[in-house]
Amino acid sequence: MAPALKVALLQLGGFPTKQEAITNAINQIRIAAKNKGAKLVILPECWNSTYCTKEFPRSAEQIPNGETSKALSKVAGELGITLIGGTYPEIDAGKLYNTCPVWGPKGEFLGKYRKMHLFDMDIPGRCTFKESSVLTPGNEFLTFNVGDTKVGVGICYDQRFPEFAAVYRKRNCDLLVFPSAFDTFTGPMHFELIAQARALDNGMFVALCAPARDTSKDYVAYGYSTVSDPWGRVLSRAKEGPEMLVVDLDMGLRDSIRRQIPTQEQKRTDVYEVVCKI
Ligand SMILES: NC(=O)CCC(=O)C(=O)O
């Protein structure tokens, strides 16, 4: 049987400057790989700048040629790990994206995923955000392998769309990763529930990696990074502050639910179907 994949989710704290955020992330990545033995390390959404539409143009970089990308590529290669670089704002041909880059164990660039469903939500008095006022949505999926494990990537609000996760299941993914930064109103109601639902719907592991809560910010992220197993059970959950989750993903759990409750084969595709148009 294939050995479990050891994965680390870094629930990083905020820092006043991008350089300090990068230095802290690199230190935490080293601890995850060297001290905890993680082979796949995941960073949160918008971890190196403030999560704010006004801030996106100021902090945007080219990906993979900007300073954050270069630092992440170097540390992935040095440690021989796969690194999901969370997200940071990307500038490309005059357009801004909320982008998640990925590097392999030789520091090679495996690809980038641009947030497809922008976070436009209006809950009066609670949370109003409009990413589409400055960002352009992406329209491509991203998959890659860590050994035998096939991984798919989405970003935060994307997790609310069951059809999006279903496309990754159709592409035979075993693990879905969402760098995330849920807000503190919807977070307690939906964050863990969605992780469990997407995991169970698709017989996959789902990992949501959030930044630590920082109440001094305009947008206060919920925290509570979490990992659900393919049976829809929470394997691990963080609290509000900076924290590292380290989990072993046992693919035997994926195999058992797919064999014992084979919903994928039981879908009535003669009646309904999820269609991917790209
Ligand atoms: N960063 C995001 O996409 C936030 C999504 C969120 O808070 C939600 O409730 O959905």
PDB file of C-alpha atoms and ligand atoms in Angstrom:
ATOM      1  CA  MET A   1       0.000   0.000   0.000  1.00  0.00           C
ATOM      2  CA  ALA A   2       1.272   3.521  -0.829  1.00  0.00           C
ATOM      3  CA  PRO A   3       2.596   5.367   2.257  1.00  0.00           C
ATOM      4  CA  ALA A   4       0.497   8.250   3.570  1.00  0.00           C
ATOM      5  CA  LEU A   5       1.286  11.690   2.160  1.00  0.00           C
ATOM      6  CA  LYS A   6       2.404  14.096   4.884  1.00  0.00           C
ATOM      7  CA  VAL A   7       0.957  17.539   4.302  1.00  0.00           C
ATOM      8  CA  ALA A   8       1.515  20.779   6.244  1.00  0.00           C
ATOM      9  CA  LEU A   9      -0.905  23.729   6.227  1.00  0.00           C
ATOM     10  CA  LEU A  10       0.729  26.936   7.427  1.00  0.00           C
ATOM     11  CA  GLN A  11      -1.785  29.255   9.053  1.00  0.00           C
ATOM     12  CA  LEU A  12       0.536  32.263   8.852  1.00  0.00           C
ATOM     13  CA  GLY A  13       0.263  35.442  10.891  1.00  0.00           C
ATOM     14  CA  GLY A  14       0.280  38.875   9.235  1.00  0.00           C
ATOM     15  CA  PHE A  15       3.348  41.147   9.080  1.00  0.00           C
ATOM     16  CA  PRO A  16       3.737  44.880   8.437  1.00  0.00           C
ATOM     17  CA  THR A  17       5.884  44.403   5.312  1.00  0.00           C
ATOM     18  CA  LYS A  18       5.959  41.951   2.456  1.00  0.00           C
ATOM     19  CA  GLN A  19       9.611  41.166   3.149  1.00  0.00           C
ATOM     20  CA  GLU A  20       8.857  40.213   6.753  1.00  0.00           C
ATOM     21  CA  ALA A  21       5.937  38.035   5.614  1.00  0.00           C
ATOM     22  CA  ILE A  22       8.206  36.238   3.141  1.00  0.00           C
ATOM     23  CA  THR A  23      10.949  35.694   5.732  1.00  0.00           C
ATOM     24  CA  ASN A  24       8.433  34.262   8.200  1.00  0.00           C
ATOM     25  CA  ALA A  25       6.865  31.991   5.553  1.00  0.00           C
ATOM     26  CA  ILE A  26      10.285  30.626   4.536  1.00  0.00           C
ATOM     27  CA  ASN A  27      11.123  29.871   8.197  1.00  0.00           C
ATOM     28  CA  GLN A  28       7.810  28.061   8.687  1.00  0.00           C
ATOM     29  CA  ILE A  29       8.211  26.102   5.440  1.00  0.00           C
ATOM     30  CA  ARG A  30      11.647  24.928   6.657  1.00  0.00           C
ATOM     31  CA  ILE A  31      10.160  23.773   9.970  1.00  0.00           C
ATOM     32  CA  ALA A  32       7.319  21.939   8.178  1.00  0.00           C
ATOM     33  CA  ALA A  33       9.728  20.075   5.894  1.00  0.00           C
ATOM     34  CA  LYS A  34      12.761  19.507   8.120  1.00  0.00           C
ATOM     35  CA  ASN A  35      11.210  19.047  11.568  1.00  0.00           C
ATOM     36  CA  LYS A  36       7.803  17.627  10.638  1.00  0.00           C
ATOM     37  CA  GLY A  37       8.679  15.709   7.465  1.00  0.00           C
ATOM     38  CA  ALA A  38       6.013  17.314   5.237  1.00  0.00           C
ATOM     39  CA  LYS A  39       6.310  16.518   1.522  1.00  0.00           C
ATOM     40  CA  LEU A  40       3.575  18.956   0.504  1.00  0.00           C
ATOM     41  CA  VAL A  41       3.389  22.385   2.141  1.00  0.00           C
ATOM     42  CA  ILE A  42       0.443  24.768   1.680  1.00  0.00           C
ATOM     43  CA  LEU A  43       0.273  28.526   2.324  1.00  0.00           C
ATOM     44  CA  PRO A  44      -2.931  30.610   2.778  1.00  0.00           C
ATOM     45  CA  GLU A  45      -4.723  33.117   0.559  1.00  0.00           C
ATOM     46  CA  CYS A  46      -3.176  36.622   0.399  1.00  0.00           C
ATOM     47  CA  TRP A  47      -0.557  35.847   3.042  1.00  0.00           C
ATOM     48  CA  ASN A  48       2.071  38.427   2.027  1.00  0.00           C
ATOM     49  CA  SER A  49      -0.127  41.544   1.876  1.00  0.00           C
ATOM     50  CA  THR A  50      -3.344  42.968   3.281  1.00  0.00           C
ATOM     51  CA  TYR A  51      -6.484  41.339   1.846  1.00  0.00           C
ATOM     52  CA  CYS A  52      -8.083  44.479   0.468  1.00  0.00           C
ATOM     53  CA  THR A  53      -9.053  45.568  -3.058  1.00  0.00           C
ATOM     54  CA  LYS A  54      -7.082  48.848  -2.708  1.00  0.00           C
ATOM     55  CA  GLU A  55      -3.977  46.879  -1.763  1.00  0.00           C
ATOM     56  CA  PHE A  56      -4.059  44.433  -4.715  1.00  0.00           C
ATOM     57  CA  PRO A  57      -2.594  46.848  -7.321  1.00  0.00           C
ATOM     58  CA  ARG A  58       0.105  48.031  -4.873  1.00  0.00           C
ATOM     59  CA  SER A  59       1.379  44.589  -3.914  1.00  0.00           C
ATOM     60  CA  ALA A  60       0.880  42.727  -7.224  1.00  0.00           C
ATOM     61  CA  GLU A  61       3.842  40.864  -8.752  1.00  0.00           C
ATOM     62  CA  GLN A  62       4.565  38.898 -11.872  1.00  0.00           C
ATOM     63  CA  ILE A  63       4.193  35.150 -11.322  1.00  0.00           C
ATOM     64  CA  PRO A  64       6.548  33.258 -11.432  1.00  0.00           C
ATOM     65  CA  ASN A  65       9.102  36.046 -11.953  1.00  0.00           C
ATOM     66  CA  GLY A  66       8.416  38.287  -8.930  1.00  0.00           C
ATOM     67  CA  GLU A  67      10.256  38.408  -5.603  1.00  0.00           C
ATOM     68  CA  THR A  68       7.826  36.192  -3.654  1.00  0.00           C
ATOM     69  CA  SER A  69       7.850  33.529  -6.358  1.00  0.00           C
ATOM     70  CA  LYS A  70      11.644  33.481  -6.532  1.00  0.00           C
ATOM     71  CA  ALA A  71      11.927  32.993  -2.761  1.00  0.00           C
ATOM     72  CA  LEU A  72       9.323  30.181  -2.768  1.00  0.00           C
ATOM     73  CA  SER A  73      10.875  28.376  -5.731  1.00  0.00           C
ATOM     74  CA  LYS A  74      14.285  28.482  -4.033  1.00  0.00           C
ATOM     75  CA  VAL A  75      13.066  27.052  -0.733  1.00  0.00           C
ATOM     76  CA  ALA A  76      10.999  24.295  -2.447  1.00  0.00           C
ATOM     77  CA  GLY A  77      14.118  23.194  -4.366  1.00  0.00           C
ATOM     78  CA  GLU A  78      16.363  23.399  -1.301  1.00  0.00           C
ATOM     79  CA  LEU A  79      13.980  21.229   0.763  1.00  0.00           C
ATOM     80  CA  GLY A  80      12.848  18.881  -2.031  1.00  0.00           C
ATOM     81  CA  ILE A  81       9.150  19.494  -1.353  1.00  0.00           C
ATOM     82  CA  THR A  82       6.099  20.441  -3.379  1.00  0.00           C
ATOM     83  CA  LEU A  83       4.976  23.909  -2.354  1.00  0.00           C
ATOM     84  CA  ILE A  84       1.519  25.402  -2.933  1.00  0.00           C
ATOM     85  CA  GLY A  85       2.396  29.071  -2.556  1.00  0.00           C
ATOM     86  CA  GLY A  86      -0.965  30.237  -1.210  1.00  0.00           C
ATOM     87  CA  THR A  87      -2.095  33.286  -3.154  1.00  0.00           C
ATOM     88  CA  TYR A  88      -0.830  36.777  -3.837  1.00  0.00           C
ATOM     89  CA  PRO A  89      -1.970  39.375  -6.336  1.00  0.00           C
ATOM     90  CA  GLU A  90      -0.576  38.831  -9.836  1.00  0.00           C
ATOM     91  CA  ILE A  91      -0.152  41.464 -12.547  1.00  0.00           C
ATOM     92  CA  ASP A  92      -0.087  40.244 -16.139  1.00  0.00           C
ATOM     93  CA  ALA A  93      -0.633  42.356 -19.282  1.00  0.00           C
ATOM     94  CA  GLY A  94      -2.205  45.117 -17.214  1.00  0.00           C
ATOM     95  CA  LYS A  95      -4.708  42.784 -15.509  1.00  0.00           C
ATOM     96  CA  LEU A  96      -4.782  41.735 -11.856  1.00  0.00           C
ATOM     97  CA  TYR A  97      -5.527  38.212 -10.656  1.00  0.00           C
ATOM     98  CA  ASN A  98      -5.703  36.439  -7.290  1.00  0.00           C
ATOM     99  CA  THR A  99      -3.233  33.678  -8.125  1.00  0.00           C
ATOM    100  CA  CYS A 100      -1.904  30.488  -6.539  1.00  0.00           C
ATOM    101  CA  PRO A 101       1.478  29.277  -7.888  1.00  0.00           C
ATOM    102  CA  VAL A 102       2.915  25.786  -7.304  1.00  0.00           C
ATOM    103  CA  TRP A 103       6.526  24.539  -7.285  1.00  0.00           C
ATOM    104  CA  GLY A 104       7.894  20.997  -7.377  1.00  0.00           C
ATOM    105  CA  PRO A 105      10.753  19.401  -5.398  1.00  0.00           C
ATOM    106  CA  LYS A 106      13.464  20.710  -7.717  1.00  0.00           C
ATOM    107  CA  GLY A 107      12.109  24.229  -7.392  1.00  0.00           C
ATOM    108  CA  GLU A 108      10.504  23.878 -10.832  1.00  0.00           C
ATOM    109  CA  PHE A 109       7.348  25.868 -11.563  1.00  0.00           C
ATOM    110  CA  LEU A 110       4.422  23.441 -11.915  1.00  0.00           C
ATOM    111  CA  GLY A 111       1.840  26.049 -12.851  1.00  0.00           C
ATOM    112  CA  LYS A 112      -0.512  28.659 -11.460  1.00  0.00           C
ATOM    113  CA  TYR A 113      -4.211  28.784 -10.718  1.00  0.00           C
ATOM    114  CA  ARG A 114      -6.104  32.092 -10.963  1.00  0.00           C
ATOM    115  CA  LYS A 115      -9.209  32.417  -8.782  1.00  0.00           C
ATOM    116  CA  MET A 116     -12.176  31.601 -10.999  1.00  0.00           C
ATOM    117  CA  HIS A 117     -15.075  32.689  -8.781  1.00  0.00           C
ATOM    118  CA  LEU A 118     -14.300  36.151  -7.473  1.00  0.00           C
ATOM    119  CA  PHE A 119     -15.390  36.970  -3.926  1.00  0.00           C
ATOM    120  CA  ASP A 120     -18.302  39.350  -4.477  1.00  0.00           C
ATOM    121  CA  MET A 121     -20.526  39.138  -1.439  1.00  0.00           C
ATOM    122  CA  ASP A 122     -22.796  41.657   0.248  1.00  0.00           C
ATOM    123  CA  ILE A 123     -24.132  40.818   3.683  1.00  0.00           C
ATOM    124  CA  PRO A 124     -25.085  44.292   4.958  1.00  0.00           C
ATOM    125  CA  GLY A 125     -23.437  45.213   8.243  1.00  0.00           C
ATOM    126  CA  ARG A 126     -21.467  41.970   8.268  1.00  0.00           C
ATOM    127  CA  CYS A 127     -19.306  41.526   5.202  1.00  0.00           C
ATOM    128  CA  THR A 128     -19.177  43.355   1.888  1.00  0.00           C
ATOM    129  CA  PHE A 129     -16.368  42.598  -0.532  1.00  0.00           C
ATOM    130  CA  LYS A 130     -16.066  43.009  -4.299  1.00  0.00           C
ATOM    131  CA  GLU A 131     -12.960  41.393  -5.749  1.00  0.00           C
ATOM    132  CA  SER A 132     -14.371  41.956  -9.232  1.00  0.00           C
ATOM    133  CA  SER A 133     -13.914  45.728  -8.780  1.00  0.00           C
ATOM    134  CA  VAL A 134     -10.174  45.225  -9.424  1.00  0.00           C
ATOM    135  CA  LEU A 135      -9.515  41.579 -10.272  1.00  0.00           C
ATOM    136  CA  THR A 136     -10.041  39.551 -13.434  1.00  0.00           C
ATOM    137  CA  PRO A 137     -11.257  35.959 -12.951  1.00  0.00           C
ATOM    138  CA  GLY A 138      -9.185  33.035 -14.204  1.00  0.00           C
ATOM    139  CA  ASN A 139     -10.660  30.293 -16.349  1.00  0.00           C
ATOM    140  CA  GLU A 140      -8.250  27.368 -16.099  1.00  0.00           C
ATOM    141  CA  PHE A 141      -8.011  24.450 -13.690  1.00  0.00           C
ATOM    142  CA  LEU A 142      -4.661  23.296 -12.268  1.00  0.00           C
ATOM    143  CA  THR A 143      -3.681  19.741 -11.370  1.00  0.00           C
ATOM    144  CA  PHE A 144      -0.305  18.178 -10.543  1.00  0.00           C
ATOM    145  CA  ASN A 145       1.024  15.075  -8.810  1.00  0.00           C
ATOM    146  CA  VAL A 146       2.838  14.604  -5.524  1.00  0.00           C
ATOM    147  CA  GLY A 147       4.028  11.029  -5.980  1.00  0.00           C
ATOM    148  CA  ASP A 148       0.858   9.037  -6.728  1.00  0.00           C
ATOM    149  CA  THR A 149      -1.447  11.678  -5.269  1.00  0.00           C
ATOM    150  CA  LYS A 150      -3.197  13.897  -7.810  1.00  0.00           C
ATOM    151  CA  VAL A 151      -3.890  17.373  -6.466  1.00  0.00           C
ATOM    152  CA  GLY A 152      -6.333  20.039  -7.732  1.00  0.00           C
ATOM    153  CA  VAL A 153      -6.301  23.708  -6.729  1.00  0.00           C
ATOM    154  CA  GLY A 154      -9.029  26.280  -6.090  1.00  0.00           C
ATOM    155  CA  ILE A 155      -9.047  29.499  -4.064  1.00  0.00           C
ATOM    156  CA  CYS A 156     -11.394  30.284  -1.166  1.00  0.00           C
ATOM    157  CA  TYR A 157     -14.765  31.399  -2.629  1.00  0.00           C
ATOM    158  CA  ASP A 158     -14.329  28.701  -5.348  1.00  0.00           C
ATOM    159  CA  GLN A 159     -15.076  26.090  -2.688  1.00  0.00           C
ATOM    160  CA  ARG A 160     -18.730  27.228  -2.607  1.00  0.00           C
ATOM    161  CA  PHE A 161     -19.298  25.771  -6.101  1.00  0.00           C
ATOM    162  CA  PRO A 162     -19.910  22.002  -6.017  1.00  0.00           C
ATOM    163  CA  GLU A 163     -19.630  21.741  -9.821  1.00  0.00           C
ATOM    164  CA  PHE A 164     -16.112  23.196  -9.660  1.00  0.00           C
ATOM    165  CA  ALA A 165     -14.973  20.457  -7.256  1.00  0.00           C
ATOM    166  CA  ALA A 166     -16.815  17.861  -9.363  1.00  0.00           C
ATOM    167  CA  VAL A 167     -14.647  18.769 -12.365  1.00  0.00           C
ATOM    168  CA  TYR A 168     -11.544  17.957 -10.330  1.00  0.00           C
ATOM    169  CA  ARG A 169     -13.112  14.626  -9.294  1.00  0.00           C
ATOM    170  CA  LYS A 170     -13.781  13.876 -12.953  1.00  0.00           C
ATOM    171  CA  ARG A 171     -10.065  14.566 -13.518  1.00  0.00           C
ATOM    172  CA  ASN A 172      -9.252  11.908 -10.916  1.00  0.00           C
ATOM    173  CA  CYS A 173      -7.920  14.154  -8.172  1.00  0.00           C
ATOM    174  CA  ASP A 174      -7.361  12.705  -4.702  1.00  0.00           C
ATOM    175  CA  LEU A 175      -6.836  15.970  -2.853  1.00  0.00           C
ATOM    176  CA  LEU A 176      -8.358  19.418  -3.377  1.00  0.00           C
ATOM    177  CA  VAL A 177      -6.500  22.371  -1.889  1.00  0.00           C
ATOM    178  CA  PHE A 178      -8.012  25.815  -1.344  1.00  0.00           C
ATOM    179  CA  PRO A 179      -5.789  28.605   0.002  1.00  0.00           C
ATOM    180  CA  SER A 180      -8.513  30.561   1.769  1.00  0.00           C
ATOM    181  CA  ALA A 181      -9.366  33.612   3.876  1.00  0.00           C
ATOM    182  CA  PHE A 182     -13.016  33.270   4.915  1.00  0.00           C
ATOM    183  CA  ASP A 183     -14.529  36.180   6.804  1.00  0.00           C
ATOM    184  CA  THR A 184     -15.554  35.948  10.438  1.00  0.00           C
ATOM    185  CA  PHE A 185     -19.321  36.023   9.727  1.00  0.00           C
ATOM    186  CA  THR A 186     -19.585  33.174   7.228  1.00  0.00           C
ATOM    187  CA  GLY A 187     -16.540  31.288   8.540  1.00  0.00           C
ATOM    188  CA  PRO A 188     -18.173  29.792  11.655  1.00  0.00           C
ATOM    189  CA  MET A 189     -21.262  28.754   9.651  1.00  0.00           C
ATOM    190  CA  HIS A 190     -19.751  27.493   6.417  1.00  0.00           C
ATOM    191  CA  PHE A 191     -15.983  26.950   6.347  1.00  0.00           C
ATOM    192  CA  GLU A 192     -15.653  23.497   7.870  1.00  0.00           C
ATOM    193  CA  LEU A 193     -19.072  22.422   6.567  1.00  0.00           C
ATOM    194  CA  ILE A 194     -18.014  23.168   2.968  1.00  0.00           C
ATOM    195  CA  ALA A 195     -14.719  21.296   3.416  1.00  0.00           C
ATOM    196  CA  GLN A 196     -16.623  18.253   4.637  1.00  0.00           C
ATOM    197  CA  ALA A 197     -19.286  18.536   1.928  1.00  0.00           C
ATOM    198  CA  ARG A 198     -16.823  18.837  -0.980  1.00  0.00           C
ATOM    199  CA  ALA A 199     -14.757  15.977   0.466  1.00  0.00           C
ATOM    200  CA  LEU A 200     -17.760  13.678   0.826  1.00  0.00           C
ATOM    201  CA  ASP A 201     -19.357  14.678  -2.512  1.00  0.00           C
ATOM    202  CA  ASN A 202     -16.218  13.662  -4.339  1.00  0.00           C
ATOM    203  CA  GLY A 203     -14.501  11.031  -2.183  1.00  0.00           C
ATOM    204  CA  MET A 204     -11.424  13.264  -1.901  1.00  0.00           C
ATOM    205  CA  PHE A 205      -9.342  14.900   0.804  1.00  0.00           C
ATOM    206  CA  VAL A 206     -10.016  18.656   1.052  1.00  0.00           C
ATOM    207  CA  ALA A 207      -7.522  21.047   2.669  1.00  0.00           C
ATOM    208  CA  LEU A 208      -8.437  24.679   3.437  1.00  0.00           C
ATOM    209  CA  CYS A 209      -5.450  26.773   4.476  1.00  0.00           C
ATOM    210  CA  ALA A 210      -6.274  30.175   6.009  1.00  0.00           C
ATOM    211  CA  PRO A 211      -4.226  33.041   7.425  1.00  0.00           C
ATOM    212  CA  ALA A 212      -4.306  33.599  11.195  1.00  0.00           C
ATOM    213  CA  ARG A 213      -6.918  36.025  12.489  1.00  0.00           C
ATOM    214  CA  ASP A 214      -5.689  39.606  12.840  1.00  0.00           C
ATOM    215  CA  THR A 215      -8.298  41.938  14.308  1.00  0.00           C
ATOM    216  CA  SER A 216      -6.217  45.032  13.467  1.00  0.00           C
ATOM    217  CA  LYS A 217      -6.978  44.533   9.752  1.00  0.00           C
ATOM    218  CA  ASP A 218      -9.934  45.963   7.769  1.00  0.00           C
ATOM    219  CA  TYR A 219     -10.716  42.463   6.540  1.00  0.00           C
ATOM    220  CA  VAL A 220     -10.468  40.046   9.445  1.00  0.00           C
ATOM    221  CA  ALA A 221      -9.851  36.483   8.278  1.00  0.00           C
ATOM    222  CA  TYR A 222     -11.507  33.669  10.205  1.00  0.00           C
ATOM    223  CA  GLY A 223      -8.529  31.308  10.610  1.00  0.00           C
ATOM    224  CA  TYR A 224      -9.522  27.699  11.452  1.00  0.00           C
ATOM    225  CA  SER A 225      -7.635  25.987   8.633  1.00  0.00           C
ATOM    226  CA  THR A 226      -8.982  22.482   8.247  1.00  0.00           C
ATOM    227  CA  VAL A 227      -8.568  19.150   6.486  1.00  0.00           C
ATOM    228  CA  SER A 228     -11.442  16.761   5.752  1.00  0.00           C
ATOM    229  CA  ASP A 229     -11.025  13.151   4.749  1.00  0.00           C
ATOM    230  CA  PRO A 230     -12.927  11.482   1.857  1.00  0.00           C
ATOM    231  CA  TRP A 231     -15.561  10.225   4.329  1.00  0.00           C
ATOM    232  CA  GLY A 232     -16.356  13.839   5.230  1.00  0.00           C
ATOM    233  CA  ARG A 233     -14.680  13.729   8.657  1.00  0.00           C
ATOM    234  CA  VAL A 234     -12.513  16.547   9.974  1.00  0.00           C
ATOM    235  CA  LEU A 235      -8.975  15.195  10.252  1.00  0.00           C
ATOM    236  CA  SER A 236      -7.468  18.327  11.714  1.00  0.00           C
ATOM    237  CA  ARG A 237      -8.451  21.893  12.524  1.00  0.00           C
ATOM    238  CA  ALA A 238      -6.534  24.963  13.653  1.00  0.00           C
ATOM    239  CA  LYS A 239      -7.768  27.724  15.952  1.00  0.00           C
ATOM    240  CA  GLU A 240      -7.514  31.477  15.344  1.00  0.00           C
ATOM    241  CA  GLY A 241      -3.816  32.240  15.823  1.00  0.00           C
ATOM    242  CA  PRO A 242      -0.706  31.317  13.824  1.00  0.00           C
ATOM    243  CA  GLU A 243      -0.491  27.527  13.702  1.00  0.00           C
ATOM    244  CA  MET A 244       0.849  24.663  11.623  1.00  0.00           C
ATOM    245  CA  LEU A 245      -1.345  21.641  10.869  1.00  0.00           C
ATOM    246  CA  VAL A 246       0.509  18.486   9.868  1.00  0.00           C
ATOM    247  CA  VAL A 247      -1.617  15.586   8.625  1.00  0.00           C
ATOM    248  CA  ASP A 248      -1.029  12.191   7.049  1.00  0.00           C
ATOM    249  CA  LEU A 249      -3.338  11.541   4.110  1.00  0.00           C
ATOM    250  CA  ASP A 250      -4.027   7.814   3.944  1.00  0.00           C
ATOM    251  CA  MET A 251      -5.271   6.993   0.456  1.00  0.00           C
ATOM    252  CA  GLY A 252      -6.844   3.814   1.865  1.00  0.00           C
ATOM    253  CA  LEU A 253      -9.688   6.113   3.027  1.00  0.00           C
ATOM    254  CA  ARG A 254     -10.196   7.351  -0.527  1.00  0.00           C
ATOM    255  CA  ASP A 255     -10.245   3.778  -1.813  1.00  0.00           C
ATOM    256  CA  SER A 256     -12.661   2.511   0.848  1.00  0.00           C
ATOM    257  CA  ILE A 257     -15.352   5.161   0.357  1.00  0.00           C
ATOM    258  CA  ARG A 258     -15.117   4.962  -3.424  1.00  0.00           C
ATOM    259  CA  ARG A 259     -15.518   1.182  -3.270  1.00  0.00           C
ATOM    260  CA  GLN A 260     -18.129   0.977  -0.520  1.00  0.00           C
ATOM    261  CA  ILE A 261     -20.331   3.956  -1.526  1.00  0.00           C
ATOM    262  CA  PRO A 262     -19.636   4.196  -5.278  1.00  0.00           C
ATOM    263  CA  THR A 263     -21.686   7.329  -6.020  1.00  0.00           C
ATOM    264  CA  GLN A 264     -19.524   8.351  -8.990  1.00  0.00           C
ATOM    265  CA  GLU A 265     -20.528   5.203 -10.873  1.00  0.00           C
ATOM    266  CA  GLN A 266     -24.133   5.556  -9.731  1.00  0.00           C
ATOM    267  CA  LYS A 267     -24.676   9.051 -11.140  1.00  0.00           C
ATOM    268  CA  ARG A 268     -27.616   9.202 -13.535  1.00  0.00           C
ATOM    269  CA  THR A 269     -25.608  10.699 -16.410  1.00  0.00           C
ATOM    270  CA  ASP A 270     -28.494   9.733 -18.690  1.00  0.00           C
ATOM    271  CA  VAL A 271     -30.511  12.370 -16.767  1.00  0.00           C
ATOM    272  CA  TYR A 272     -27.963  14.967 -15.564  1.00  0.00           C
ATOM    273  CA  GLU A 273     -24.248  15.737 -15.855  1.00  0.00           C
ATOM    274  CA  VAL A 274     -21.601  18.291 -14.880  1.00  0.00           C
ATOM    275  CA  VAL A 275     -20.055  19.574 -18.104  1.00  0.00           C
ATOM    276  CA  CYS A 276     -16.659  21.276 -18.181  1.00  0.00           C
ATOM    277  CA  LYS A 277     -16.433  23.728 -21.100  1.00  0.00           C
ATOM    278  CA  ILE A 278     -12.672  24.319 -21.202  1.00  0.00           C
TER     279      ILE A 278
HETATM  280  N1  LIG B   1     -11.493  35.173   0.294  1.00  0.00           N
HETATM  281  C1  LIG B   1     -12.684  34.728  -0.018  1.00  0.00           C
HETATM  282  O1  LIG B   1     -12.950  34.310  -1.129  1.00  0.00           O
HETATM  283  C2  LIG B   1     -13.668  34.776   1.117  1.00  0.00           C
HETATM  284  C3  LIG B   1     -14.870  33.892   0.920  1.00  0.00           C
HETATM  285  C4  LIG B   1     -15.827  33.971   2.051  1.00  0.00           C
HETATM  286  O2  LIG B   1     -15.566  34.559   3.102  1.00  0.00           O
HETATM  287  C5  LIG B   1     -17.115  33.316   1.883  1.00  0.00           C
HETATM  288  O3  LIG B   1     -17.941  33.407   2.806  1.00  0.00           O
HETATM  289  O4  LIG B   1     -17.355  32.678   0.850  1.00  0.00           O
END
